[in-house]
Amino acid sequence: MSEVVHTPRVFSGIQPSGGLTLGNYLGALKRFVETQESGGIETVYCIVDMHAITVWQDPEKLTHATRELAAGFIASGIDPARSILFNQSQVPAHAQLAWIFNCVARLGWMQRMTQFKDKAGKNSENVSLGLFAYPALMAADILVYHATHVPVGEDQKQHVELTRDIAAKFNNDFGVEFFPLPEPVIEGAATRVMSLRDGTKKMSKSDPSDMSRINLTDDADTISKKIRKAKTDPEPLPETLEGLEGRPEARNLVNIYAALAELTPEQVIAEHGGQQFGTFKPALADLAVARLAPINAEMGRLMQDPAEIDRILAAGAERANEIAAPILKRSYEIVGMVGTGAA
Ligand code: ATP
Ligand code: MG
């Protein structure tokens, strides 16, 4: 069989499962903007509300979080004219292809997913079926656009690898070379921003402790307070990068500084090595406020006109559907289902 060459296309998503965090910004959003700006590749960015409801969401809060996340994308620099920006539930092809992938993916593959284990904890009999099937929906999100590159944080690497397995098994089961095997793109100094309360746990918007994270909606005082109170050890910053070994909290703050300042961690250590946290933390707080305040202000401005946000998402969904519908139609044909999947 000949190798099918797929046109490069970028897809990534963020859940409206709470407010945006600094982790989402540095690990995902900021890099989505860089990809858009570098040009030459189509960029599809999705507010994945169907993923969010795999754990209970208060309906009013979900609506608010969806609009606020759209505002966060735009305030960070995503231009809805140059990128396709929409919410997942407006494009039914995601759910339709996900069902096919539920029938392609194996139970054993899903059982290995560390995000499921983390999120289900000891309660795995009582979580939703959707939380378990989450990675098959994520595979559909990506593959319904034939996306080739998926910029994500480190925590999503395993899901993108599973997406490759699902694509390969579909192609193999049906004797086609239809779906590309997408690459996770995990780059930069902050691919895994850690909780400010526990340097071994990732910063998450769904963490019960608000002190564990910086939200894009936090004001300057709150950002400074959270950084000042961030857990650290009593030692000063080391003079070399190797000195961060075994010091996850110190490493985390250095990585955050590097990503915000667009420096490497080496450069941050060269500049700040030997400093006490009493000196480094205020410098980091000032930098974080300088970077985040304009985004925060723009989000606030955009949120004053929710109808305009809804219009932007509807227009994005229309464009997304134009790409997804023919790919879904062809998937139905390959599987042998009568009809196109179109409503
Ligand atoms: P939740 O806790 O509800 O899962 P989340 O903060 O993990 O929320 P997601 O919507 O699951 O956010 O992920 C959106 C994007 O942000 C993904 O690309 C993910 O890899 C990235 N991301 C999430 N947390 C971090 C983090 N701490 N550091 C770097 N990137 C992150
Ligand atoms: Mg997550």
GROMACS .gro file of C-alpha atoms and ligand atoms in nm:
model
  375
    1MET     CA    1   0.000   0.000   0.000
    2SER     CA    2   0.132   0.347  -0.079
    3GLU     CA    3   0.210   0.590   0.201
    4VAL     CA    4  -0.057   0.857   0.216
    5VAL     CA    5   0.088   1.198   0.288
    6HIS     CA    6  -0.144   1.408   0.501
    7THR     CA    7  -0.142   1.787   0.481
    8PRO     CA    8  -0.008   1.921   0.811
    9ARG     CA    9  -0.285   2.045   1.037
   10VAL     CA   10  -0.277   2.136   1.407
   11PHE     CA   11  -0.555   2.045   1.648
   12SER     CA   12  -0.572   2.092   2.023
   13GLY     CA   13  -0.838   2.142   2.289
   14ILE     CA   14  -0.891   2.271   2.641
   15GLN     CA   15  -1.175   2.171   2.875
   16PRO     CA   16  -1.409   2.433   3.020
   17SER     CA   17  -1.383   2.243   3.348
   18GLY     CA   18  -1.299   2.556   3.546
   19GLY     CA   19  -1.094   2.870   3.485
   20LEU     CA   20  -0.774   2.871   3.281
   21THR     CA   21  -0.454   2.816   3.481
   22LEU     CA   22  -0.098   2.924   3.427
   23GLY     CA   23  -0.032   2.557   3.339
   24ASN     CA   24  -0.289   2.570   3.058
   25TYR     CA   25  -0.144   2.900   2.942
   26LEU     CA   26   0.223   2.795   2.932
   27GLY     CA   27   0.169   2.430   2.834
   28ALA     CA   28  -0.100   2.492   2.575
   29LEU     CA   29  -0.246   2.835   2.494
   30LYS     CA   30   0.078   3.030   2.457
   31ARG     CA   31   0.207   2.763   2.223
   32PHE     CA   32  -0.119   2.758   2.025
   33VAL     CA   33  -0.064   3.128   1.960
   34GLU     CA   34   0.300   3.072   1.856
   35THR     CA   35   0.187   2.805   1.609
   36GLN     CA   36  -0.078   3.034   1.466
   37GLU     CA   37   0.179   3.314   1.434
   38SER     CA   38   0.440   3.095   1.268
   39GLY     CA   39   0.191   3.056   0.982
   40GLY     CA   40   0.175   2.806   0.700
   41ILE     CA   41  -0.026   2.549   0.893
   42GLU     CA   42  -0.399   2.535   0.959
   43THR     CA   43  -0.476   2.561   1.332
   44VAL     CA   44  -0.795   2.419   1.484
   45TYR     CA   45  -0.855   2.495   1.854
   46CYS     CA   46  -1.146   2.351   2.044
   47ILE     CA   47  -1.319   2.415   2.374
   48VAL     CA   48  -1.391   2.055   2.466
   49ASP     CA   49  -1.713   2.084   2.662
   50MET     CA   50  -1.802   1.718   2.606
   51HIS     CA   51  -1.481   1.622   2.786
   52ALA     CA   52  -1.564   1.858   3.070
   53ILE     CA   53  -1.893   1.679   3.144
   54THR     CA   54  -1.714   1.349   3.205
   55VAL     CA   55  -1.711   1.483   3.560
   56TRP     CA   56  -2.014   1.669   3.699
   57GLN     CA   57  -2.035   2.032   3.593
   58ASP     CA   58  -2.293   2.275   3.717
   59PRO     CA   59  -2.478   2.374   3.394
   60GLU     CA   60  -2.460   2.749   3.451
   61LYS     CA   61  -2.094   2.729   3.538
   62LEU     CA   62  -2.023   2.519   3.229
   63THR     CA   63  -2.183   2.783   3.006
   64HIS     CA   64  -1.984   3.055   3.180
   65ALA     CA   65  -1.658   2.857   3.169
   66THR     CA   66  -1.706   2.788   2.796
   67ARG     CA   67  -1.744   3.158   2.716
   68GLU     CA   68  -1.463   3.253   2.951
   69LEU     CA   69  -1.232   2.998   2.791
   70ALA     CA   70  -1.318   3.139   2.448
   71ALA     CA   71  -1.233   3.484   2.586
   72GLY     CA   72  -0.906   3.338   2.721
   73PHE     CA   73  -0.811   3.202   2.380
   74ILE     CA   74  -0.880   3.533   2.210
   75ALA     CA   75  -0.719   3.745   2.484
   76SER     CA   76  -0.404   3.528   2.462
   77GLY     CA   77  -0.377   3.599   2.089
   78ILE     CA   78  -0.585   3.338   1.905
   79ASP     CA   79  -0.742   3.519   1.612
   80PRO     CA   80  -1.073   3.353   1.520
   81ALA     CA   81  -1.021   3.465   1.161
   82ARG     CA   82  -0.687   3.285   1.128
   83SER     CA   83  -0.750   2.987   1.357
   84ILE     CA   84  -1.070   2.786   1.381
   85LEU     CA   85  -1.205   2.837   1.735
   86PHE     CA   86  -1.523   2.662   1.849
   87ASN     CA   87  -1.677   2.439   2.113
   88GLN     CA   88  -1.684   2.067   2.059
   89SER     CA   89  -2.055   1.999   2.116
   90GLN     CA   90  -2.148   2.222   1.819
   91VAL     CA   91  -1.980   1.982   1.578
   92PRO     CA   92  -2.158   1.644   1.612
   93ALA     CA   93  -1.894   1.460   1.408
   94HIS     CA   94  -1.672   1.443   1.720
   95ALA     CA   95  -1.928   1.230   1.906
   96GLN     CA   96  -2.010   1.026   1.598
   97LEU     CA   97  -1.651   0.933   1.523
   98ALA     CA   98  -1.591   0.873   1.894
   99TRP     CA   99  -1.851   0.597   1.887
  100ILE     CA  100  -1.666   0.423   1.607
  101PHE     CA  101  -1.343   0.460   1.807
  102ASN     CA  102  -1.511   0.316   2.117
  103CYS     CA  103  -1.551   0.007   1.904
  104VAL     CA  104  -1.190   0.017   1.780
  105ALA     CA  105  -1.007   0.089   2.108
  106ARG     CA  106  -0.956  -0.201   2.347
  107LEU     CA  107  -1.057  -0.205   2.711
  108GLY     CA  108  -0.700  -0.290   2.813
  109TRP     CA  109  -0.567   0.022   2.638
  110MET     CA  110  -0.806   0.243   2.832
  111GLN     CA  111  -0.721   0.075   3.161
  112ARG     CA  112  -0.359   0.183   3.121
  113MET     CA  113  -0.441   0.554   3.098
  114THR     CA  114  -0.280   0.733   3.391
  115GLN     CA  115  -0.520   1.029   3.370
  116PHE     CA  116  -0.813   0.794   3.428
  117LYS     CA  117  -0.635   0.634   3.723
  118ASP     CA  118  -0.549   0.978   3.868
  119LYS     CA  119  -0.897   1.119   3.821
  120ALA     CA  120  -1.088   0.808   3.927
  121GLY     CA  121  -0.862   0.747   4.227
  122LYS     CA  122  -1.000   0.484   4.462
  123ASN     CA  123  -1.347   0.557   4.337
  124SER     CA  124  -1.319   0.395   3.994
  125GLU     CA  125  -1.650   0.202   4.019
  126ASN     CA  126  -1.838   0.526   4.069
  127VAL     CA  127  -1.696   0.754   3.801
  128SER     CA  128  -1.879   0.806   3.472
  129LEU     CA  129  -1.838   0.576   3.175
  130GLY     CA  130  -1.749   0.894   2.985
  131LEU     CA  131  -1.439   0.951   3.200
  132PHE     CA  132  -1.316   0.606   3.102
  133ALA     CA  133  -1.396   0.657   2.732
  134TYR     CA  134  -1.246   1.009   2.732
  135PRO     CA  135  -0.936   0.913   2.528
  136ALA     CA  136  -1.150   0.767   2.244
  137LEU     CA  137  -1.337   1.098   2.219
  138MET     CA  138  -1.004   1.280   2.222
  139ALA     CA  139  -0.882   1.057   1.938
  140ALA     CA  140  -1.197   1.152   1.746
  141ASP     CA  141  -1.139   1.524   1.817
  142ILE     CA  142  -0.799   1.502   1.656
  143LEU     CA  143  -0.865   1.254   1.377
  144VAL     CA  144  -1.195   1.401   1.256
  145TYR     CA  145  -0.975   1.683   1.122
  146HIS     CA  146  -0.700   1.450   1.002
  147ALA     CA  147  -0.477   1.656   1.230
  148THR     CA  148  -0.108   1.569   1.216
  149HIS     CA  149   0.027   1.775   1.508
  150VAL     CA  150  -0.117   1.809   1.856
  151PRO     CA  151   0.044   2.070   2.084
  152VAL     CA  152  -0.024   1.963   2.443
  153GLY     CA  153   0.130   1.957   2.788
  154GLU     CA  154   0.327   1.655   2.902
  155ASP     CA  155   0.020   1.513   3.081
  156GLN     CA  156  -0.160   1.455   2.749
  157LYS     CA  157   0.124   1.266   2.577
  158GLN     CA  158  -0.021   0.925   2.662
  159HIS     CA  159  -0.358   1.020   2.512
  160VAL     CA  160  -0.201   1.136   2.186
  161GLU     CA  161  -0.006   0.811   2.171
  162LEU     CA  162  -0.333   0.623   2.221
  163THR     CA  163  -0.479   0.829   1.937
  164ARG     CA  164  -0.200   0.697   1.716
  165ASP     CA  165  -0.283   0.340   1.824
  166ILE     CA  166  -0.652   0.393   1.748
  167ALA     CA  167  -0.572   0.543   1.405
  168ALA     CA  168  -0.336   0.256   1.324
  169LYS     CA  169  -0.585  -0.009   1.435
  170PHE     CA  170  -0.869   0.150   1.237
  171ASN     CA  171  -0.650   0.167   0.926
  172ASN     CA  172  -0.540  -0.191   0.978
  173ASP     CA  173  -0.884  -0.334   1.063
  174PHE     CA  174  -1.036  -0.187   0.747
  175GLY     CA  175  -0.733  -0.217   0.519
  176VAL     CA  176  -0.710   0.157   0.452
  177GLU     CA  177  -0.457   0.434   0.503
  178PHE     CA  178  -0.718   0.683   0.601
  179PHE     CA  179  -0.621   0.835   0.936
  180PRO     CA  180  -0.283   1.001   0.992
  181LEU     CA  181  -0.081   0.906   1.301
  182PRO     CA  182  -0.064   1.244   1.477
  183GLU     CA  183   0.244   1.362   1.666
  184PRO     CA  184   0.228   1.510   2.014
  185VAL     CA  185   0.418   1.842   2.015
  186ILE     CA  186   0.547   1.900   2.367
  187GLU     CA  187   0.793   2.189   2.377
  188GLY     CA  188   0.921   2.469   2.595
  189ALA     CA  189   1.030   2.516   2.955
  190ALA     CA  190   0.686   2.456   3.106
  191THR     CA  191   0.541   2.140   2.953
  192ARG     CA  192   0.434   2.032   3.303
  193VAL     CA  193   0.369   2.318   3.542
  194MET     CA  194   0.338   2.179   3.893
  195SER     CA  195   0.099   2.269   4.174
  196LEU     CA  196   0.219   2.558   4.392
  197ARG     CA  197   0.130   2.350   4.699
  198ASP     CA  198   0.292   2.021   4.592
  199GLY     CA  199   0.582   2.003   4.347
  200THR     CA  200   0.503   1.642   4.258
  201LYS     CA  201   0.146   1.712   4.140
  202LYS     CA  202   0.055   1.893   3.820
  203MET     CA  203  -0.124   2.228   3.836
  204SER     CA  204  -0.488   2.167   3.735
  205LYS     CA  205  -0.795   2.381   3.698
  206SER     CA  206  -0.998   2.111   3.874
  207ASP     CA  207  -0.771   2.093   4.184
  208PRO     CA  208  -0.986   2.168   4.491
  209SER     CA  209  -0.723   2.410   4.627
  210ASP     CA  210  -0.725   2.751   4.458
  211MET     CA  211  -0.384   2.823   4.618
  212SER     CA  212  -0.238   2.537   4.411
  213ARG     CA  213  -0.273   2.733   4.089
  214ILE     CA  214  -0.261   3.073   3.926
  215ASN     CA  215  -0.577   3.149   3.731
  216LEU     CA  216  -0.574   3.376   3.429
  217THR     CA  217  -0.856   3.564   3.603
  218ASP     CA  218  -0.653   3.627   3.923
  219ASP     CA  219  -0.572   3.992   3.993
  220ALA     CA  220  -0.218   4.115   4.058
  221ASP     CA  221  -0.245   4.090   4.437
  222THR     CA  222  -0.375   3.735   4.424
  223ILE     CA  223  -0.098   3.628   4.184
  224SER     CA  224   0.168   3.782   4.411
  225LYS     CA  225   0.019   3.625   4.722
  226LYS     CA  226   0.001   3.277   4.564
  227ILE     CA  227   0.363   3.296   4.449
  228ARG     CA  228   0.479   3.429   4.786
  229LYS     CA  229   0.303   3.140   4.959
  230ALA     CA  230   0.414   2.875   4.707
  231LYS     CA  231   0.574   2.579   4.879
  232THR     CA  232   0.956   2.578   4.857
  233ASP     CA  233   1.250   2.432   5.045
  234PRO     CA  234   1.471   2.651   5.269
  235GLU     CA  235   1.780   2.646   5.039
  236PRO     CA  236   1.864   2.932   4.801
  237LEU     CA  237   1.841   2.871   4.425
  238PRO     CA  238   2.136   2.659   4.307
  239GLU     CA  239   2.417   2.797   4.090
  240THR     CA  240   2.370   2.522   3.829
  241LEU     CA  241   2.075   2.342   3.673
  242GLU     CA  242   2.190   2.010   3.821
  243GLY     CA  243   2.138   2.163   4.165
  244LEU     CA  244   1.760   2.151   4.102
  245GLU     CA  245   1.773   1.772   4.118
  246GLY     CA  246   1.542   1.647   4.394
  247ARG     CA  247   1.397   1.998   4.445
  248PRO     CA  248   1.068   1.981   4.250
  249GLU     CA  249   0.923   2.306   4.391
  250ALA     CA  250   1.236   2.507   4.311
  251ARG     CA  251   1.253   2.354   3.965
  252ASN     CA  252   0.890   2.440   3.904
  253LEU     CA  253   0.936   2.809   3.986
  254VAL     CA  254   1.249   2.826   3.768
  255ASN     CA  255   1.062   2.663   3.478
  256ILE     CA  256   0.768   2.900   3.517
  257TYR     CA  257   1.004   3.198   3.521
  258ALA     CA  258   1.181   3.067   3.210
  259ALA     CA  259   0.859   3.013   3.016
  260LEU     CA  260   0.717   3.353   3.109
  261ALA     CA  261   1.043   3.535   3.030
  262GLU     CA  262   1.105   3.327   2.714
  263LEU     CA  263   1.440   3.216   2.850
  264THR     CA  264   1.585   2.871   2.906
  265PRO     CA  265   1.602   2.738   3.264
  266GLU     CA  266   1.984   2.762   3.229
  267GLN     CA  267   1.957   3.134   3.162
  268VAL     CA  268   1.729   3.182   3.463
  269ILE     CA  269   1.977   3.001   3.687
  270ALA     CA  270   2.263   3.206   3.540
  271GLU     CA  271   2.075   3.522   3.635
  272HIS     CA  272   1.914   3.420   3.966
  273GLY     CA  273   2.131   3.133   4.096
  274GLY     CA  274   2.227   3.179   4.462
  275GLN     CA  275   1.922   3.397   4.538
  276GLN     CA  276   1.697   3.325   4.835
  277PHE     CA  277   1.330   3.264   4.754
  278GLY     CA  278   1.261   3.588   4.939
  279THR     CA  279   1.426   3.761   4.642
  280PHE     CA  280   1.334   3.527   4.358
  281LYS     CA  281   0.963   3.495   4.438
  282PRO     CA  282   0.890   3.871   4.413
  283ALA     CA  283   1.079   3.881   4.081
  284LEU     CA  284   0.869   3.590   3.956
  285ALA     CA  285   0.550   3.752   4.083
  286ASP     CA  286   0.629   4.078   3.900
  287LEU     CA  287   0.700   3.889   3.581
  288ALA     CA  288   0.380   3.681   3.609
  289VAL     CA  289   0.170   3.992   3.673
  290ALA     CA  290   0.330   4.176   3.379
  291ARG     CA  291   0.255   3.886   3.144
  292LEU     CA  292  -0.091   3.795   3.271
  293ALA     CA  293  -0.248   4.134   3.352
  294PRO     CA  294  -0.309   4.233   2.987
  295ILE     CA  295  -0.470   3.893   2.917
  296ASN     CA  296  -0.680   3.922   3.230
  297ALA     CA  297  -0.798   4.271   3.129
  298GLU     CA  298  -0.884   4.164   2.775
  299MET     CA  299  -1.076   3.859   2.900
  300GLY     CA  300  -1.281   4.088   3.122
  301ARG     CA  301  -1.356   4.316   2.830
  302LEU     CA  302  -1.460   4.029   2.601
  303MET     CA  303  -1.682   3.875   2.870
  304GLN     CA  304  -1.896   4.189   2.867
  305ASP     CA  305  -2.039   4.076   2.535
  306PRO     CA  306  -2.124   3.705   2.564
  307ALA     CA  307  -2.344   3.720   2.252
  308GLU     CA  308  -2.039   3.817   2.047
  309ILE     CA  309  -1.845   3.523   2.195
  310ASP     CA  310  -2.131   3.291   2.102
  311ARG     CA  311  -2.128   3.429   1.746
  312ILE     CA  312  -1.753   3.365   1.718
  313LEU     CA  313  -1.795   3.006   1.843
  314ALA     CA  314  -2.085   2.940   1.604
  315ALA     CA  315  -1.885   3.072   1.307
  316GLY     CA  316  -1.586   2.859   1.412
  317ALA     CA  317  -1.810   2.552   1.444
  318GLU     CA  318  -1.936   2.604   1.090
  319ARG     CA  319  -1.582   2.610   0.955
  320ALA     CA  320  -1.484   2.310   1.166
  321ASN     CA  321  -1.783   2.117   1.038
  322GLU     CA  322  -1.678   2.181   0.678
  323ILE     CA  323  -1.357   1.989   0.745
  324ALA     CA  324  -1.505   1.724   0.974
  325ALA     CA  325  -1.820   1.629   0.779
  326PRO     CA  326  -1.648   1.477   0.473
  327ILE     CA  327  -1.398   1.291   0.697
  328LEU     CA  328  -1.687   1.149   0.901
  329LYS     CA  329  -1.875   1.059   0.581
  330ARG     CA  330  -1.575   0.868   0.451
  331SER     CA  331  -1.533   0.694   0.791
  332TYR     CA  332  -1.895   0.575   0.771
  333GLU     CA  333  -1.835   0.440   0.420
  334ILE     CA  334  -1.518   0.260   0.529
  335VAL     CA  335  -1.700   0.097   0.821
  336GLY     CA  336  -1.991   0.007   0.591
  337MET     CA  337  -2.259   0.214   0.760
  338VAL     CA  338  -2.534   0.340   0.527
  339GLY     CA  339  -2.565   0.719   0.520
  340THR     CA  340  -2.323   1.003   0.575
  341GLY     CA  341  -2.367   1.084   0.943
  342ALA     CA  342  -2.494   1.429   0.846
  343ALA     CA  343  -2.791   1.557   1.042
  344ATP     P1  344  -0.858   1.932   3.442
  344ATP     O1  345  -0.797   1.936   3.579
  344ATP     O2  346  -1.006   1.958   3.441
  344ATP     O3  347  -0.819   1.811   3.362
  344ATP     P2  348  -0.645   2.081   3.320
  344ATP     O4  349  -0.590   2.199   3.390
  344ATP     O5  350  -0.568   1.954   3.323
  344ATP     O6  351  -0.795   2.060   3.369
  344ATP     P3  352  -0.711   2.038   3.041
  344ATP     O7  353  -0.826   2.107   2.978
  344ATP     O8  354  -0.728   1.897   3.082
  344ATP     O9  355  -0.667   2.126   3.170
  344ATP    O10  356  -0.584   2.051   2.947
  344ATP     C1  357  -0.572   2.156   2.850
  344ATP     C2  358  -0.430   2.166   2.801
  344ATP    O11  359  -0.346   2.220   2.904
  344ATP     C3  360  -0.367   2.031   2.761
  344ATP    O12  361  -0.285   2.052   2.647
  344ATP     C4  362  -0.282   1.997   2.880
  344ATP    O13  363  -0.173   1.911   2.846
  344ATP     C5  364  -0.235   2.134   2.922
  344ATP     N1  365  -0.202   2.136   3.065
  344ATP     C6  366  -0.288   2.110   3.166
  344ATP     N2  367  -0.225   2.123   3.284
  344ATP     C7  368  -0.097   2.157   3.255
  344ATP     C8  369   0.018   2.183   3.334
  344ATP     N3  370   0.011   2.178   3.466
  344ATP     N4  371   0.134   2.217   3.273
  344ATP     C9  372   0.141   2.223   3.138
  344ATP     N5  373   0.037   2.199   3.057
  344ATP    C10  374  -0.081   2.165   3.114
  345MG      MG  375  -0.649   1.777   3.233
   0.00000   0.00000   0.00000
